[in-house]
PDB file of C-alpha atoms in Angstrom:
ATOM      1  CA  UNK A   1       0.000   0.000   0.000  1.00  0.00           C
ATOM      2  CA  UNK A   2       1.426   3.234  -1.074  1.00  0.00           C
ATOM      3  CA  UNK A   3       1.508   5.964   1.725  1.00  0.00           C
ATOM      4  CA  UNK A   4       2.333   9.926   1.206  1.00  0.00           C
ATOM      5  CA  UNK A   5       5.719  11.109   1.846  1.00  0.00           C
ATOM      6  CA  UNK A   6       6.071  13.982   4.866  1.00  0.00           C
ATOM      7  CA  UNK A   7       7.230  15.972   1.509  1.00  0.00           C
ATOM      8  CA  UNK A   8       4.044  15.486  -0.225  1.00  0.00           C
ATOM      9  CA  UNK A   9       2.296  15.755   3.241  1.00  0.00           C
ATOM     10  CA  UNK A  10       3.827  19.251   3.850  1.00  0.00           C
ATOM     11  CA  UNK A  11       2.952  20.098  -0.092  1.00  0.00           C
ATOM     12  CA  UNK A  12      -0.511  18.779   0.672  1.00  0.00           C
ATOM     13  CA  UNK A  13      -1.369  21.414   3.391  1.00  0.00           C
ATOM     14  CA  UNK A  14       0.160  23.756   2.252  1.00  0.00           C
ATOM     15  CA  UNK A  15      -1.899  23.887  -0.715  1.00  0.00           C
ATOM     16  CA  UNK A  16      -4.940  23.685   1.763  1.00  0.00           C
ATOM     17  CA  UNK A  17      -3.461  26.818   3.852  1.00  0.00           C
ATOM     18  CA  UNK A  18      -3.239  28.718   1.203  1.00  0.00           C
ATOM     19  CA  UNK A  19      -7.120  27.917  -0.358  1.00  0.00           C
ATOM     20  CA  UNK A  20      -7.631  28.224   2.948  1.00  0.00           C
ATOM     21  CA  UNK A  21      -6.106  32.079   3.440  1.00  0.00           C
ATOM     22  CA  UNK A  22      -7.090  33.164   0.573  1.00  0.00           C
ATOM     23  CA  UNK A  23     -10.667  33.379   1.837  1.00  0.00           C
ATOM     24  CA  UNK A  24     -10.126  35.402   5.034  1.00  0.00           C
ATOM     25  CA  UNK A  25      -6.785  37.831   5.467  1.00  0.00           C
ATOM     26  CA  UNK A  26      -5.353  39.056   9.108  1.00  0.00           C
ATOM     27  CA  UNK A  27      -3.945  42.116   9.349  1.00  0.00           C
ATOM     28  CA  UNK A  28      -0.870  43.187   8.332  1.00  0.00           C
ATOM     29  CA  UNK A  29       1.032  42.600  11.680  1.00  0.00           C
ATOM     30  CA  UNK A  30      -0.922  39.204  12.040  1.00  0.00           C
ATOM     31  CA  UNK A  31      -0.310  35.611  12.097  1.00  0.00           C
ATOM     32  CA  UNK A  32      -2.599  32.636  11.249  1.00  0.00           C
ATOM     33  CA  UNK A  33      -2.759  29.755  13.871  1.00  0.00           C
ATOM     34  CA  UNK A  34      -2.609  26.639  11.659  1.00  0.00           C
ATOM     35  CA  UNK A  35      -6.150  26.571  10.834  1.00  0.00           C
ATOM     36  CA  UNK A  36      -5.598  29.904   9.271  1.00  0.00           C
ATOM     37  CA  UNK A  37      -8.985  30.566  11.183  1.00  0.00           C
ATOM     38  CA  UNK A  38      -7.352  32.881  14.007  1.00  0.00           C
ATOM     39  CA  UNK A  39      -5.073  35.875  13.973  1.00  0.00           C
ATOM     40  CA  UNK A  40      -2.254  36.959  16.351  1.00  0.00           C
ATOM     41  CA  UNK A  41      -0.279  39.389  16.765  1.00  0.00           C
ATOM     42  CA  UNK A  42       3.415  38.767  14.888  1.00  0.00           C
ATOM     43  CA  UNK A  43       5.156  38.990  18.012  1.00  0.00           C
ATOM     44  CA  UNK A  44       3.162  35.917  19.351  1.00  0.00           C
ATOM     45  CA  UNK A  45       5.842  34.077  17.042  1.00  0.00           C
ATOM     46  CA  UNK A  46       3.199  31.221  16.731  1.00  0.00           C
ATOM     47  CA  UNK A  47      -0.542  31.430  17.056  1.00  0.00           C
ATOM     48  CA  UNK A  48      -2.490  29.056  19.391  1.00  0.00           C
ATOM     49  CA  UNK A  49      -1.070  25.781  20.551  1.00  0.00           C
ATOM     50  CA  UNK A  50       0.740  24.088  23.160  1.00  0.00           C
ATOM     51  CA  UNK A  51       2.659  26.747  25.136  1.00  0.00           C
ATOM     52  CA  UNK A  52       0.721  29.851  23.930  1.00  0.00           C
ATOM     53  CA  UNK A  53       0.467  31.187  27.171  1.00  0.00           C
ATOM     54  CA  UNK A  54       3.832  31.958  27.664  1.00  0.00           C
ATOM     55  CA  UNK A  55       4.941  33.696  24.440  1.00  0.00           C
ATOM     56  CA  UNK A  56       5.201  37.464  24.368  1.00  0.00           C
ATOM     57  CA  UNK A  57       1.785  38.893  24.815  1.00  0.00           C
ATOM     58  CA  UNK A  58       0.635  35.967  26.863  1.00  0.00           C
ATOM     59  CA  UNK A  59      -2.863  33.962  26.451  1.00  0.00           C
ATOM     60  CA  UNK A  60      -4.484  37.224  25.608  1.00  0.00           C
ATOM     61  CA  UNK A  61      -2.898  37.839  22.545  1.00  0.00           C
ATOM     62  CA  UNK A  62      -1.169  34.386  21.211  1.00  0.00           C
ATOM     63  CA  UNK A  63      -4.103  31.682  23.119  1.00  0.00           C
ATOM     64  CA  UNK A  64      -6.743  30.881  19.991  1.00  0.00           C
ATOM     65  CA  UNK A  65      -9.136  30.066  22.537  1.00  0.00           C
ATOM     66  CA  UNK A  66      -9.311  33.773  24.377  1.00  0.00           C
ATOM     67  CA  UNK A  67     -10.038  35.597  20.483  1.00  0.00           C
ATOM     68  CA  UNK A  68     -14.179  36.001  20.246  1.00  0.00           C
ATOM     69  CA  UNK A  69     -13.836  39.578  18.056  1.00  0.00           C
ATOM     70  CA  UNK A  70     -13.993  39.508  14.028  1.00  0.00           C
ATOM     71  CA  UNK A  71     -11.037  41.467  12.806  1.00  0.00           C
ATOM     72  CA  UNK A  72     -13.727  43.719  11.172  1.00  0.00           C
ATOM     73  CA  UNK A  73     -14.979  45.079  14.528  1.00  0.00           C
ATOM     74  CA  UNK A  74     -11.333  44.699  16.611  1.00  0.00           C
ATOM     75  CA  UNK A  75      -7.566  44.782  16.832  1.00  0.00           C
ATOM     76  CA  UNK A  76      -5.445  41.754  17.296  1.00  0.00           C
ATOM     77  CA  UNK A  77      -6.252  39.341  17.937  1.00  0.00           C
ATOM     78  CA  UNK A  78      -8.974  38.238  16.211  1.00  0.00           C
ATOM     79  CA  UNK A  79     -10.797  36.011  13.791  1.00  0.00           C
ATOM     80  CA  UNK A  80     -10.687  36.291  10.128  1.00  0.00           C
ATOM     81  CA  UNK A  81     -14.336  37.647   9.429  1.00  0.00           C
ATOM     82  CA  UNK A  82     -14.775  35.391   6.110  1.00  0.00           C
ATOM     83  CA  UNK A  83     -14.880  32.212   9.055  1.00  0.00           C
ATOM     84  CA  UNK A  84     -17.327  33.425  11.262  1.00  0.00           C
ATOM     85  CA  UNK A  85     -20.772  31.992  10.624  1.00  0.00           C
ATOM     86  CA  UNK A  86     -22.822  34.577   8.792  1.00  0.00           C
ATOM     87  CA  UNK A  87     -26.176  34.749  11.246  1.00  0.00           C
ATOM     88  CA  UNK A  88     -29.606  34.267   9.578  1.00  0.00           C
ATOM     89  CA  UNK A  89     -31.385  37.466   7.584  1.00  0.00           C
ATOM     90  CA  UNK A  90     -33.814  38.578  10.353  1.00  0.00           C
ATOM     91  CA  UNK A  91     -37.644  36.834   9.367  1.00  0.00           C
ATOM     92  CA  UNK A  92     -40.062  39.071   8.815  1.00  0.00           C
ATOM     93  CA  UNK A  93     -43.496  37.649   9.525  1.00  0.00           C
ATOM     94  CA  UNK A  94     -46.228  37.777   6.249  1.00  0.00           C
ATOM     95  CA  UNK A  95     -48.669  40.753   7.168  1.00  0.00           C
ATOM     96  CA  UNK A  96     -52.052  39.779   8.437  1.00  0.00           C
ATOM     97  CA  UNK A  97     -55.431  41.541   8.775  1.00  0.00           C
ATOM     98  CA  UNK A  98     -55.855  39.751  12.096  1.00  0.00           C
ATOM     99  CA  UNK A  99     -57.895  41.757  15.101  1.00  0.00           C
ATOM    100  CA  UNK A 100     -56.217  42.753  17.737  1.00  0.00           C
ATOM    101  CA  UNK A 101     -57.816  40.775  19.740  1.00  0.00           C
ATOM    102  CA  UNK A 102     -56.158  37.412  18.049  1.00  0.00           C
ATOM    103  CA  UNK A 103     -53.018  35.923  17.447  1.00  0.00           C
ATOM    104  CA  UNK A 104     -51.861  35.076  13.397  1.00  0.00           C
ATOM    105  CA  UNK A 105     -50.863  32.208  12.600  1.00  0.00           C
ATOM    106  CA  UNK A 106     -47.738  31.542  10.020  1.00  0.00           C
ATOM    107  CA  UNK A 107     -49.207  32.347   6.745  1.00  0.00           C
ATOM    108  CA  UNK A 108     -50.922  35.532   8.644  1.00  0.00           C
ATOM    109  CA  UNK A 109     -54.509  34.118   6.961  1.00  0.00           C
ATOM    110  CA  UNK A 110     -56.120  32.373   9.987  1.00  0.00           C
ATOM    111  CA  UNK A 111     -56.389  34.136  13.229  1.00  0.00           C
ATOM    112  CA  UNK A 112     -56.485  31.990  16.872  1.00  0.00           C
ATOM    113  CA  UNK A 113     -57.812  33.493  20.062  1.00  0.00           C
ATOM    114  CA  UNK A 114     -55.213  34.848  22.008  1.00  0.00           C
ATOM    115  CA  UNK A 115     -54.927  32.329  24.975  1.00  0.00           C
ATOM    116  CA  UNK A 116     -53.458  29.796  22.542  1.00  0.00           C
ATOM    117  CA  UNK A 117     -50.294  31.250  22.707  1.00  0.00           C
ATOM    118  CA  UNK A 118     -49.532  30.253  19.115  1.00  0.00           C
ATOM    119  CA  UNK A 119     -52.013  29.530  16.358  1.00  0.00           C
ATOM    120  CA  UNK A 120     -52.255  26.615  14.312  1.00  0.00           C
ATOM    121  CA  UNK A 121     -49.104  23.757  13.944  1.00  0.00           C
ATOM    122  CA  UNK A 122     -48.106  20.773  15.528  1.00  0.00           C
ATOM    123  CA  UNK A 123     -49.797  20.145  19.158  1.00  0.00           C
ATOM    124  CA  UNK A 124     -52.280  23.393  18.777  1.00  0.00           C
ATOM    125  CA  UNK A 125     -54.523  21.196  19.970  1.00  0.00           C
ATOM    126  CA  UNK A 126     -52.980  20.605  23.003  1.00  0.00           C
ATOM    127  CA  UNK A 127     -53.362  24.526  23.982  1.00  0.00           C
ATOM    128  CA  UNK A 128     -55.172  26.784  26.091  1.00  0.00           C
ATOM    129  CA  UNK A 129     -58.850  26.725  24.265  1.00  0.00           C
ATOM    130  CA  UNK A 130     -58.103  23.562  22.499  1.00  0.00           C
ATOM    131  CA  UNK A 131     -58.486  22.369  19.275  1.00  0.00           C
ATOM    132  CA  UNK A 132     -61.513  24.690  18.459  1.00  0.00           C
ATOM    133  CA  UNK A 133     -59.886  27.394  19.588  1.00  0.00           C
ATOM    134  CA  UNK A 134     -56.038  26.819  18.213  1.00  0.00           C
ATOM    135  CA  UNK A 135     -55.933  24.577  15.214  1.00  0.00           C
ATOM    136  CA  UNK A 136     -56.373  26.243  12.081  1.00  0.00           C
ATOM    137  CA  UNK A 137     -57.483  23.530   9.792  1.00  0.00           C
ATOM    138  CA  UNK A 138     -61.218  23.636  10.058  1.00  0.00           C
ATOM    139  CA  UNK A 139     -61.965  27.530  10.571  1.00  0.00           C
ATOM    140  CA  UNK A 140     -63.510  29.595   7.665  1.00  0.00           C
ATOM    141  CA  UNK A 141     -65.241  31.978   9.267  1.00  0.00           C
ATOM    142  CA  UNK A 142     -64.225  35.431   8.542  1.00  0.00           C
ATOM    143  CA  UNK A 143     -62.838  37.747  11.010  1.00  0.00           C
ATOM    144  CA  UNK A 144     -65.423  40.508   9.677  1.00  0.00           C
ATOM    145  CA  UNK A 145     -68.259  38.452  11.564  1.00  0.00           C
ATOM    146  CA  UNK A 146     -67.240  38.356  14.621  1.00  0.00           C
ATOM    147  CA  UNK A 147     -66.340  34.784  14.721  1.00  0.00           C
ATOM    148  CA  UNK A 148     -63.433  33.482  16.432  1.00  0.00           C
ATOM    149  CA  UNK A 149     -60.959  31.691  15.573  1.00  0.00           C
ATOM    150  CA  UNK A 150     -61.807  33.254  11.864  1.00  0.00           C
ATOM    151  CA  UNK A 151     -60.182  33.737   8.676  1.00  0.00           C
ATOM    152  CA  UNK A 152     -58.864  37.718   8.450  1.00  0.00           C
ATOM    153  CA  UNK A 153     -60.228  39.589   6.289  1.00  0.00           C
ATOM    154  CA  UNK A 154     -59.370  43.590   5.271  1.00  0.00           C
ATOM    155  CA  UNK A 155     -62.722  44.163   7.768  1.00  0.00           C
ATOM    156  CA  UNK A 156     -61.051  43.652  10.807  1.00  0.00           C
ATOM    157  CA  UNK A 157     -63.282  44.816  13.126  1.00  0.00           C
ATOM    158  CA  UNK A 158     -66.412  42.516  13.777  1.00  0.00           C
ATOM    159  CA  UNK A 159     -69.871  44.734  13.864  1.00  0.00           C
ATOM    160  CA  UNK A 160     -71.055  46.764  16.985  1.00  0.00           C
ATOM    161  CA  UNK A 161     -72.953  44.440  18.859  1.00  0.00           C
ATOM    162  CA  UNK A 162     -76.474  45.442  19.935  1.00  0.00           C
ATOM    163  CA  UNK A 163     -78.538  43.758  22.564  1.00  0.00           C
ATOM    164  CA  UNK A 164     -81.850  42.126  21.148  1.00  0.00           C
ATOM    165  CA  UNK A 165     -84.812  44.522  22.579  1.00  0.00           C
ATOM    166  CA  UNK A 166     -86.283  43.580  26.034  1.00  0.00           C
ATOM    167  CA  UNK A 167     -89.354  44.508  27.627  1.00  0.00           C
ATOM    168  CA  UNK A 168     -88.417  42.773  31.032  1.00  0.00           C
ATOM    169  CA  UNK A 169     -89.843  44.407  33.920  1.00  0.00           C
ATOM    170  CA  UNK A 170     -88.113  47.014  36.736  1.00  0.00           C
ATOM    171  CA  UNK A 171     -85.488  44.780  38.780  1.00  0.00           C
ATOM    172  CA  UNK A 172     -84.906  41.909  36.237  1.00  0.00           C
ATOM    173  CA  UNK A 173     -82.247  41.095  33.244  1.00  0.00           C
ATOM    174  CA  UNK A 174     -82.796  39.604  30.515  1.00  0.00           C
ATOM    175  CA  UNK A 175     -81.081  36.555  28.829  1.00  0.00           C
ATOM    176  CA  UNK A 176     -79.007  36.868  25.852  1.00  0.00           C
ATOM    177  CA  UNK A 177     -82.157  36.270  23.630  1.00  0.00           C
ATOM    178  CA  UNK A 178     -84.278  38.884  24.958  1.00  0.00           C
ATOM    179  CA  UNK A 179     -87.340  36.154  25.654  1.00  0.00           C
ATOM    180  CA  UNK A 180     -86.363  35.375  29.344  1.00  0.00           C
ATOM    181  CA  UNK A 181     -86.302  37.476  32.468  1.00  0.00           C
ATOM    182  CA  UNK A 182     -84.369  36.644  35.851  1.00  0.00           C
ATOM    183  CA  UNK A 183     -83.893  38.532  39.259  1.00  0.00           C
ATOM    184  CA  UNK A 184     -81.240  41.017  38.789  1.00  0.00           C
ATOM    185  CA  UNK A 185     -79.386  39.443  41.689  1.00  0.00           C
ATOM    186  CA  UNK A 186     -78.356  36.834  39.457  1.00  0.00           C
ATOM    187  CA  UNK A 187     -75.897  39.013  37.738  1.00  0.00           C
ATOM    188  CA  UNK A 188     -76.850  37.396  34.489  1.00  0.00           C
ATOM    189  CA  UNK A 189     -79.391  35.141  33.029  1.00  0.00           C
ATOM    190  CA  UNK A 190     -79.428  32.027  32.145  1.00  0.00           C
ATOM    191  CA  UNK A 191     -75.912  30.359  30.855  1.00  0.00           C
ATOM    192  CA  UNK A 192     -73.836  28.082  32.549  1.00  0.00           C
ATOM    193  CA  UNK A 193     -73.375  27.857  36.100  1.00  0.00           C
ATOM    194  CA  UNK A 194     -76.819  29.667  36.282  1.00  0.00           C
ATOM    195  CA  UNK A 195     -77.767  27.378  39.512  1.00  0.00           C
ATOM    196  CA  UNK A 196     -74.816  28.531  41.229  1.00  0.00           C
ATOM    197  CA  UNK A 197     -76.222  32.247  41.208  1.00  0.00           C
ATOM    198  CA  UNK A 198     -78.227  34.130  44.256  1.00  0.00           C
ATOM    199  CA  UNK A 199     -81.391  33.227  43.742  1.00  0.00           C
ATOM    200  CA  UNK A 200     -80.631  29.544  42.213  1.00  0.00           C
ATOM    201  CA  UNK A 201     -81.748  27.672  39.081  1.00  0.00           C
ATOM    202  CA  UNK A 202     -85.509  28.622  39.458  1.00  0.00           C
ATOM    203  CA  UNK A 203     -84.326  32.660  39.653  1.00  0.00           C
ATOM    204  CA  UNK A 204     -81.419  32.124  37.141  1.00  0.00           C
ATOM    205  CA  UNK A 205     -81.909  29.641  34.536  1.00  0.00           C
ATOM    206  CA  UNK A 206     -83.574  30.785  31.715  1.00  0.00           C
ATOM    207  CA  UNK A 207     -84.703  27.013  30.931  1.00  0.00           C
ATOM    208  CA  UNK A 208     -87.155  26.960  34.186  1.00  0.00           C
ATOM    209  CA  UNK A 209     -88.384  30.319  33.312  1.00  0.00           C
ATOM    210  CA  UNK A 210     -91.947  29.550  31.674  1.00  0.00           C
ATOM    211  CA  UNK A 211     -94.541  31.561  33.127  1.00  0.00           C
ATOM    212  CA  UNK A 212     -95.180  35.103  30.993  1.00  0.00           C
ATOM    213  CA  UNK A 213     -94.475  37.862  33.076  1.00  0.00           C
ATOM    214  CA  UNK A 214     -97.945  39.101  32.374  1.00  0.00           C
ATOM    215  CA  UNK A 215     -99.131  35.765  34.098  1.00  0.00           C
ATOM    216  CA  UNK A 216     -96.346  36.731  37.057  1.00  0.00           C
ATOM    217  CA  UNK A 217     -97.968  40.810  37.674  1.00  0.00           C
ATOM    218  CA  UNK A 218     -94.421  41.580  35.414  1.00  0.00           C
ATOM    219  CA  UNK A 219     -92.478  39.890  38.402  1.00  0.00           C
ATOM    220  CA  UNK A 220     -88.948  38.040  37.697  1.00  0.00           C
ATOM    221  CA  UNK A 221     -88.673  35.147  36.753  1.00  0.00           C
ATOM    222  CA  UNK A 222     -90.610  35.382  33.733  1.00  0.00           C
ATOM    223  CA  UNK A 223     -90.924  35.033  30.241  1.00  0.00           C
ATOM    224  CA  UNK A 224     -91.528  37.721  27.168  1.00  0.00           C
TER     225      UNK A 224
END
């Protein structure tokens, strides 16, 4: 088996030195370590390796593993700027017409309540809300309507809601559909948890309200 001479070995990397400099220059007074990565100052003698500590300068200037400046932003030493990794071009996310009220998602099309944290991808459905709430695959609603989740739209802002018209009587509230009244002590009417209110399920749930209030002298509970 034929093996390489120390000659041809030496020719070898010094071929790959020079390919190697030619990419990334120290300064004038500076030395490459042997990975022509690093740059010391001249009077280092030798840059990096065994012993660097105690050459003229000390670790500071001849120690490869004390240099963390480019030689674009610093004096020796350094490192050649052509071998630092060049950072990734800042992302700039796609513009959405999502409310403000909502979180985008990547494309900046589908819009997630905010308590999800993130909106749509891998595991949304393991969020805050759920997958109703987080996962973007089955929402089409547009954000115009009020919906959410919903699909934005340049009508960002849903439409002024107005309460349906009640005619419940002094001291009452009525439910969200305007047809049942409860005591006002209930806070609100009807809903969940509606038993737990003052006043109970027969006061606060709108589903055991079934006597008109004209039947009740216009006294709560009733219905319109």
């Amino acid at each position: 088996m034929m093996s390489l001479s120390s000659s041809a070995l030496f020719v070898l990397f010094a071929v790959f030195a020079n390919i190697h400099r030619s990419l990334a220059e120290c300064p004038d007074t500076g030395i490459f370590d042997w990975s022509n990565t690093y740059c010391c100052p001249d009077t280092c003698g030798t840059c990096g390796g065994d012993g660097c500590h105690l050459r003229p300068g000390g670790a500071t200037s001849c120690c490869t593993s004390r240099i963390t400046e480019t030689c674009d932003v610093a004096n020796l030493p350094c490192i050649a700027t052509e071998h630092m990794d060049t950072p990734d071009p800042a992302v700039t996310p796609p513009p959405t017409y999502c409310p403000t009220d909502t979180i985008p998602d990547a494309s900046g099309e589908k819009c997630c309540v905010e308590s999800c944290g993130t909106c749509g991808g891998f595991g949304c459905n393991t969020r805050p809300g759920g997958q109703w709430a987080c996962c973007t695959s089955t929402v089409t609603a547009l954000c115009s309507t009020g919906a959410r989740p919903c699909v934005a739209d340049d009508d960002t802002e849903p439409p002024t809601y107005t309460p349906p018209p009640t005619g419940c009587p002094t001291g009452s509230i009525a439910d969200g559909y305007g047809a049942k009244c409860c005591a006002a002590s209930c806070g609100s009417c009807g809903g969940y948890g509606c038993h737990l209110r003052p006043g109970g399920a027969s006061n606060c749930c709108s589903g055991n309200i079934t006597v008109s209030c004209s039947a009740n002298n216009y006294q709560p509970p009733c219905a319109l």
